[in-house]
mmCIF file of C-alpha atoms and ligand atoms in Angstrom:
data_model
loop_
_atom_site.group_PDB
_atom_site.id
_atom_site.type_symbol
_atom_site.label_atom_id
_atom_site.label_comp_id
_atom_site.label_asym_id
_atom_site.label_seq_id
_atom_site.Cartn_x
_atom_site.Cartn_y
_atom_site.Cartn_z
ATOM 1 C CA MET M 183 -46.322 -3.512 -27.257
ATOM 2 C CA LYS M 184 -45.551 -7.056 -26.242
ATOM 3 C CA ARG M 185 -42.105 -5.937 -25.187
ATOM 4 C CA VAL M 186 -43.545 -3.096 -23.034
ATOM 5 C CA LEU M 187 -45.967 -5.462 -21.355
ATOM 6 C CA LEU M 188 -43.164 -7.932 -20.683
ATOM 7 C CA SER M 189 -40.993 -5.164 -19.171
ATOM 8 C CA LEU M 190 -43.835 -4.041 -16.910
ATOM 9 C CA CYS M 191 -44.389 -7.626 -15.780
ATOM 10 C CA VAL M 192 -40.665 -8.015 -14.961
ATOM 11 C CA LEU M 193 -40.584 -4.672 -13.086
ATOM 12 C CA GLY M 194 -43.703 -5.684 -11.155
ATOM 13 C CA ALA M 195 -42.148 -9.006 -10.255
ATOM 14 C CA VAL M 196 -38.900 -7.364 -9.102
ATOM 15 C CA THR M 197 -40.798 -4.771 -7.002
ATOM 16 C CA ALA M 198 -42.955 -7.465 -5.459
ATOM 17 C CA TYR M 199 -39.860 -9.554 -4.763
ATOM 18 C CA SER M 200 -37.996 -6.720 -3.013
ATOM 19 C CA GLN M 201 -41.085 -5.826 -0.960
ATOM 20 C CA ASN M 202 -41.543 -9.460 -0.010
ATOM 21 C CA GLN M 203 -37.976 -9.529 1.222
ATOM 22 C CA ASN M 204 -38.791 -6.749 3.678
ATOM 23 C CA PRO M 205 -42.470 -5.868 4.202
ATOM 24 C CA GLU M 206 -41.446 -2.511 5.723
ATOM 25 C CA ASN M 207 -40.297 -1.415 2.226
ATOM 26 C CA ALA M 208 -43.949 -1.183 1.114
ATOM 27 C CA LYS M 209 -44.332 1.898 3.350
ATOM 28 C CA MET M 210 -41.233 3.632 1.981
ATOM 29 C CA LYS M 211 -40.483 6.015 -0.908
ATOM 30 C CA PRO M 212 -37.278 5.975 -3.028
ATOM 31 C CA GLU M 213 -36.023 9.298 -1.620
ATOM 32 C CA MET M 214 -36.079 7.930 1.912
ATOM 33 C CA THR M 215 -32.847 6.042 1.149
ATOM 34 C CA GLU M 216 -31.114 8.807 -0.847
ATOM 35 C CA PHE M 217 -28.444 10.754 1.071
ATOM 36 C CA TRP M 218 -27.271 14.103 -0.353
ATOM 37 C CA ASP M 219 -25.250 15.718 2.425
ATOM 38 C CA PRO M 220 -22.455 16.200 3.041
ATOM 39 C CA GLU M 221 -21.567 16.280 -0.633
ATOM 40 C CA VAL M 222 -18.700 13.955 -1.590
ATOM 41 C CA LYS M 223 -15.434 15.890 -1.903
ATOM 42 C CA VAL M 224 -14.151 16.412 -5.435
ATOM 43 C CA VAL M 225 -10.633 15.100 -6.159
ATOM 44 C CA THR M 226 -8.924 15.526 -9.503
ATOM 45 C CA PRO M 227 -7.095 12.418 -10.691
ATOM 46 C CA SER M 228 -3.776 12.701 -12.481
ATOM 47 C CA GLU M 229 -3.833 12.274 -16.241
ATOM 48 C CA ASN M 230 -2.104 8.907 -16.133
ATOM 49 C CA ASN M 231 -3.681 7.646 -12.872
ATOM 50 C CA ILE M 232 -0.135 6.982 -11.613
ATOM 51 C CA ASN M 233 0.933 10.443 -10.531
ATOM 52 C CA ALA M 234 -0.485 12.096 -7.428
ATOM 53 C CA PRO M 235 -4.169 13.073 -7.459
ATOM 54 C CA SER M 236 -5.082 16.562 -6.226
ATOM 55 C CA ASP M 237 -5.474 15.646 -2.538
ATOM 56 C CA ALA M 238 -2.251 13.635 -2.132
ATOM 57 C CA VAL M 239 0.848 14.619 -0.172
ATOM 58 C CA VAL M 240 3.815 14.247 -2.524
ATOM 59 C CA LEU M 241 6.623 12.654 -0.508
ATOM 60 C CA PHE M 242 9.182 12.518 -3.303
ATOM 61 C CA ASP M 243 8.937 14.152 -6.721
ATOM 62 C CA GLY M 244 12.381 13.191 -8.027
ATOM 63 C CA THR M 245 14.290 16.223 -6.745
ATOM 64 C CA SER M 246 16.860 16.578 -3.934
ATOM 65 C CA GLU M 247 14.764 19.434 -2.509
ATOM 66 C CA SER M 248 11.777 17.142 -2.176
ATOM 67 C CA LEU M 249 13.883 14.435 -0.497
ATOM 68 C CA ILE M 250 15.403 16.868 2.016
ATOM 69 C CA GLN M 251 12.068 18.534 2.690
ATOM 70 C CA ASN M 252 10.189 15.307 3.393
ATOM 71 C CA TRP M 253 12.728 12.713 4.580
ATOM 72 C CA THR M 254 15.543 12.231 7.118
ATOM 73 C CA ASN M 255 17.861 9.409 8.130
ATOM 74 C CA ALA M 256 17.345 7.645 11.471
ATOM 75 C CA LYS M 257 19.349 10.372 13.256
ATOM 76 C CA GLY M 258 17.089 13.118 11.917
ATOM 77 C CA GLU M 259 19.717 14.337 9.450
ATOM 78 C CA ALA M 260 19.454 14.762 5.669
ATOM 79 C CA PRO M 261 19.293 11.364 3.940
ATOM 80 C CA GLY M 262 22.574 10.014 2.546
ATOM 81 C CA TRP M 263 20.889 8.360 -0.442
ATOM 82 C CA ASN M 264 21.689 9.447 -3.983
ATOM 83 C CA VAL M 265 19.256 11.514 -6.072
ATOM 84 C CA ALA M 266 19.676 11.358 -9.873
ATOM 85 C CA ASP M 267 17.481 10.849 -12.941
ATOM 86 C CA ASN M 268 14.280 11.627 -11.008
ATOM 87 C CA CYS M 269 14.829 8.839 -8.498
ATOM 88 C CA VAL M 270 16.540 8.222 -5.175
ATOM 89 C CA THR M 271 18.831 5.234 -4.710
ATOM 90 C CA VAL M 272 20.014 3.449 -1.580
ATOM 91 C CA VAL M 273 23.656 4.177 -0.744
ATOM 92 C CA LYS M 274 24.924 1.145 1.150
ATOM 93 C CA GLY M 275 25.653 1.817 4.796
ATOM 94 C CA THR M 276 23.859 5.168 5.033
ATOM 95 C CA GLY M 277 20.887 3.570 6.758
ATOM 96 C CA THR M 278 17.126 3.741 6.435
ATOM 97 C CA ILE M 279 15.308 6.913 5.504
ATOM 98 C CA ASN M 280 11.956 7.957 6.924
ATOM 99 C CA THR M 281 9.314 10.545 6.224
ATOM 100 C CA LYS M 282 9.193 13.519 8.555
ATOM 101 C CA MET M 283 5.418 13.238 8.574
ATOM 102 C CA ALA M 284 3.689 10.460 10.476
ATOM 103 C CA PHE M 285 0.620 8.622 9.233
ATOM 104 C CA GLU M 286 -2.205 6.404 10.442
ATOM 105 C CA ASP M 287 -4.594 5.159 7.744
ATOM 106 C CA PHE M 288 -3.474 5.897 4.210
ATOM 107 C CA GLN M 289 -3.237 5.091 0.513
ATOM 108 C CA LEU M 290 0.404 4.987 -0.587
ATOM 109 C CA HIS M 291 1.847 4.914 -4.099
ATOM 110 C CA ILE M 292 5.548 4.146 -4.508
ATOM 111 C CA GLU M 293 7.645 3.026 -7.466
ATOM 112 C CA TRP M 294 10.809 0.954 -7.093
ATOM 113 C CA ARG M 295 13.483 -0.563 -9.266
ATOM 114 C CA SER M 296 15.846 -3.432 -8.574
ATOM 115 C CA PRO M 297 19.441 -2.799 -9.646
ATOM 116 C CA GLY M 298 19.800 -3.369 -13.385
ATOM 117 C CA ILE M 299 23.152 -5.050 -13.125
ATOM 118 C CA VAL M 300 22.678 -8.238 -11.139
ATOM 119 C CA ASP M 301 25.641 -9.653 -9.254
ATOM 120 C CA PRO M 302 25.748 -13.262 -10.505
ATOM 121 C CA GLU M 303 26.690 -14.394 -6.998
ATOM 122 C CA SER M 304 23.605 -12.784 -5.448
ATOM 123 C CA LYS M 305 20.554 -14.913 -4.747
ATOM 124 C CA SER M 306 17.527 -15.282 -2.490
ATOM 125 C CA GLN M 307 17.410 -12.350 -0.014
ATOM 126 C CA GLY M 308 20.666 -10.921 -1.336
ATOM 127 C CA ARG M 309 19.266 -9.685 -4.652
ATOM 128 C CA GLY M 310 17.805 -6.173 -4.719
ATOM 129 C CA ASN M 311 16.679 -6.224 -1.098
ATOM 130 C CA SER M 312 15.004 -3.165 0.413
ATOM 131 C CA GLY M 313 11.601 -2.599 1.957
ATOM 132 C CA VAL M 314 8.766 -0.183 2.587
ATOM 133 C CA PHE M 315 7.752 -0.030 6.247
ATOM 134 C CA MET M 316 4.245 1.168 7.079
ATOM 135 C CA GLN M 317 4.352 3.302 10.243
ATOM 136 C CA GLY M 318 8.023 2.330 10.432
ATOM 137 C CA LEU M 319 7.036 -1.133 11.691
ATOM 138 C CA TYR M 320 5.329 -3.286 9.067
ATOM 139 C CA GLU M 321 7.589 -4.236 6.150
ATOM 140 C CA LEU M 322 6.291 -4.707 2.653
ATOM 141 C CA GLN M 323 9.274 -6.493 1.139
ATOM 142 C CA VAL M 324 11.125 -5.093 -1.845
ATOM 143 C CA LEU M 325 13.243 -7.767 -3.519
ATOM 144 C CA ASP M 326 14.271 -8.863 -7.010
ATOM 145 C CA ASN M 327 12.292 -12.072 -7.408
ATOM 146 C CA TYR M 328 12.495 -12.254 -11.175
ATOM 147 C CA ASN M 329 13.876 -15.785 -11.564
ATOM 148 C CA ASN M 330 15.135 -15.633 -7.994
ATOM 149 C CA ARG M 331 13.522 -17.904 -5.422
ATOM 150 C CA THR M 332 13.480 -17.244 -1.718
ATOM 151 C CA TYR M 333 11.163 -18.183 1.144
ATOM 152 C CA ARG M 334 7.637 -17.372 -0.037
ATOM 153 C CA ASN M 335 6.773 -15.128 2.903
ATOM 154 C CA GLY M 336 9.916 -13.088 2.303
ATOM 155 C CA GLN M 337 9.663 -12.334 -1.400
ATOM 156 C CA ALA M 338 8.608 -9.124 -3.148
ATOM 157 C CA GLY M 339 4.996 -8.298 -2.360
ATOM 158 C CA SER M 340 5.097 -10.151 0.974
ATOM 159 C CA PHE M 341 4.521 -8.655 4.372
ATOM 160 C CA TYR M 342 7.850 -9.932 5.536
ATOM 161 C CA LYS M 343 7.579 -13.283 7.342
ATOM 162 C CA GLN M 344 3.806 -12.867 7.675
ATOM 163 C CA TYR M 345 2.034 -13.089 4.310
ATOM 164 C CA ALA M 346 3.378 -14.358 0.983
ATOM 165 C CA PRO M 347 2.095 -12.433 -2.055
ATOM 166 C CA LEU M 348 -0.852 -14.008 -3.897
ATOM 167 C CA VAL M 349 1.269 -14.133 -7.074
ATOM 168 C CA ASN M 350 4.792 -13.267 -8.190
ATOM 169 C CA VAL M 351 4.292 -10.323 -10.542
ATOM 170 C CA CYS M 352 7.902 -9.057 -10.506
ATOM 171 C CA LYS M 353 9.343 -7.337 -13.543
ATOM 172 C CA LYS M 354 12.917 -7.802 -14.696
ATOM 173 C CA PRO M 355 15.669 -6.105 -12.688
ATOM 174 C CA GLY M 356 16.235 -2.592 -13.990
ATOM 175 C CA GLU M 357 12.513 -2.080 -14.776
ATOM 176 C CA TRP M 358 10.266 0.173 -12.703
ATOM 177 C CA GLN M 359 7.569 -1.456 -10.602
ATOM 178 C CA THR M 360 4.693 -0.021 -8.569
ATOM 179 C CA TYR M 361 3.232 -0.693 -5.161
ATOM 180 C CA ASP M 362 -0.164 0.720 -4.241
ATOM 181 C CA VAL M 363 -0.976 0.121 -0.594
ATOM 182 C CA ILE M 364 -4.182 0.676 1.355
ATOM 183 C CA PHE M 365 -3.212 0.581 5.019
ATOM 184 C CA THR M 366 -5.407 0.677 8.104
ATOM 185 C CA ALA M 367 -3.429 1.276 11.281
ATOM 186 C CA PRO M 368 -3.952 -0.936 14.317
ATOM 187 C CA ARG M 369 -6.168 0.394 17.087
ATOM 188 C CA PHE M 370 -5.302 -0.045 20.751
ATOM 189 C CA LYS M 371 -7.383 -0.278 23.910
ATOM 190 C CA ALA M 372 -6.934 2.013 26.921
ATOM 191 C CA ASP M 373 -4.656 -0.609 28.510
ATOM 192 C CA SER M 374 -2.406 -0.474 25.357
ATOM 193 C CA THR M 375 -3.283 -3.997 24.183
ATOM 194 C CA VAL M 376 -4.360 -4.313 20.573
ATOM 195 C CA PHE M 377 -8.048 -3.739 19.790
ATOM 196 C CA SER M 378 -7.885 -4.299 16.020
ATOM 197 C CA PRO M 379 -4.771 -5.341 14.086
ATOM 198 C CA ALA M 380 -3.255 -3.429 11.172
ATOM 199 C CA ARG M 381 -4.808 -4.345 7.821
ATOM 200 C CA ALA M 382 -3.385 -3.928 4.348
ATOM 201 C CA THR M 383 -4.229 -4.394 0.705
ATOM 202 C CA VAL M 384 -1.426 -4.192 -1.876
ATOM 203 C CA LEU M 385 -1.306 -4.066 -5.659
ATOM 204 C CA GLN M 386 2.055 -4.683 -7.314
ATOM 205 C CA ASN M 387 2.200 -3.494 -10.902
ATOM 206 C CA GLY M 388 -1.602 -3.195 -10.785
ATOM 207 C CA VAL M 389 -2.089 -6.807 -9.675
ATOM 208 C CA LEU M 390 -3.518 -7.711 -6.266
ATOM 209 C CA VAL M 391 -0.837 -9.356 -4.106
ATOM 210 C CA GLN M 392 -2.256 -8.751 -0.596
ATOM 211 C CA ASN M 393 -6.019 -8.805 -0.069
ATOM 212 C CA ASN M 394 -6.975 -7.015 3.149
ATOM 213 C CA VAL M 395 -4.616 -9.070 5.287
ATOM 214 C CA SER M 396 -4.582 -8.731 9.035
ATOM 215 C CA LEU M 397 -1.011 -8.270 10.282
ATOM 216 C CA PHE M 398 0.216 -10.213 13.309
ATOM 217 C CA GLY M 399 2.275 -7.333 14.672
ATOM 218 C CA PRO M 400 5.410 -5.371 13.745
ATOM 219 C CA THR M 401 7.801 -7.170 11.386
ATOM 220 C CA GLU M 402 10.357 -9.407 13.096
ATOM 221 C CA TYR M 403 13.409 -10.929 11.447
ATOM 222 C CA ILE M 404 13.683 -13.463 14.254
ATOM 223 C CA GLY M 405 10.725 -14.632 16.302
ATOM 224 C CA ILE M 406 6.983 -14.115 16.508
ATOM 225 C CA PRO M 407 5.454 -10.652 15.985
ATOM 226 C CA LYS M 408 3.649 -9.057 18.910
ATOM 227 C CA TYR M 409 1.747 -5.775 19.048
ATOM 228 C CA LYS M 410 2.908 -2.975 21.291
ATOM 229 C CA PHE M 411 1.038 0.309 21.559
ATOM 230 C CA HIS M 412 2.116 2.958 19.080
ATOM 231 C CA GLY M 413 0.751 6.116 17.522
ATOM 232 C CA PRO M 414 1.095 7.455 13.960
ATOM 233 C CA GLY M 415 4.344 6.500 12.209
ATOM 234 C CA SER M 416 6.558 7.341 9.247
ATOM 235 C CA ILE M 417 6.976 5.592 5.954
ATOM 236 C CA VAL M 418 10.459 4.059 6.181
ATOM 237 C CA LEU M 419 12.594 2.800 3.296
ATOM 238 C CA GLN M 420 15.205 0.155 4.056
ATOM 239 C CA ASP M 421 18.922 0.197 3.313
ATOM 240 C CA HIS M 422 19.695 -3.511 2.971
ATOM 241 C CA GLY M 423 22.956 -2.850 1.164
ATOM 242 C CA ASN M 424 21.603 -3.121 -2.393
ATOM 243 C CA PRO M 425 21.252 -0.067 -4.691
ATOM 244 C CA VAL M 426 17.459 -0.179 -5.035
ATOM 245 C CA SER M 427 15.848 2.987 -6.432
ATOM 246 C CA TYR M 428 12.556 4.725 -5.644
ATOM 247 C CA ARG M 429 10.540 7.436 -7.363
ATOM 248 C CA ASN M 430 7.080 9.046 -7.536
ATOM 249 C CA ILE M 431 6.086 8.568 -3.903
ATOM 250 C CA TRP M 432 2.791 10.027 -2.749
ATOM 251 C CA ILE M 433 0.297 9.364 -0.002
ATOM 252 C CA ARG M 434 -3.327 10.156 0.773
ATOM 253 C CA LYS M 435 -4.404 10.276 4.393
ATOM 254 C CA LEU M 436 -7.649 8.405 4.909
HETATM 255 MG MG1 MG V 76 13.783 -5.971 2.994
#
């Protein structure tokens, strides 16, 4: 009985506290702040929470058919990258590949693997370099930074030359790694100047490496980024001359 009385006292105190915070609440009923419609859409997750959920667009499922259906090289031709063992690997000199579809705001899942055999002469930016470009313009760096230092805003998990990753969570070369990206496209005013910059959150191997960062503009190798008006854009994967592999790529439009 004592316990019931105590609970009632606590509930009374909490109710009084919340009403004191906003006197208008005293006139309200609980259902006045309950929203039922439209009902939230049902999405079925994958069994392992890594494969595509039911509402995702699968951009690469490990087959050549999937690659040819969804990707081209920069000339609009079939990609020259190599498909084997459920993954696609950069073939040096064949150039970037890009999705045929263009995207604005999205959730992207992509898995990548640095080459397993490391050239002992390779270091810094020369080891397992590739990249994932959001809208073809904003590079999330792919690099083998397992015991390989480089400039902090150019290592794996960085938005190249803009934001270093919060931590270095790279696995050994030859092991598969994941990127999960939440990307909000920039918005532009009628005069084509930027209204709100692109924003991105990234988890690498399930660990937060970019926390809702505000990008300065499209990635530049040399110089300061600057926004220029653009519409929806492709996901682009970089050929930087190293045989980096990708698999299980899917995207959800937001
Ligand atoms: Mg790169």
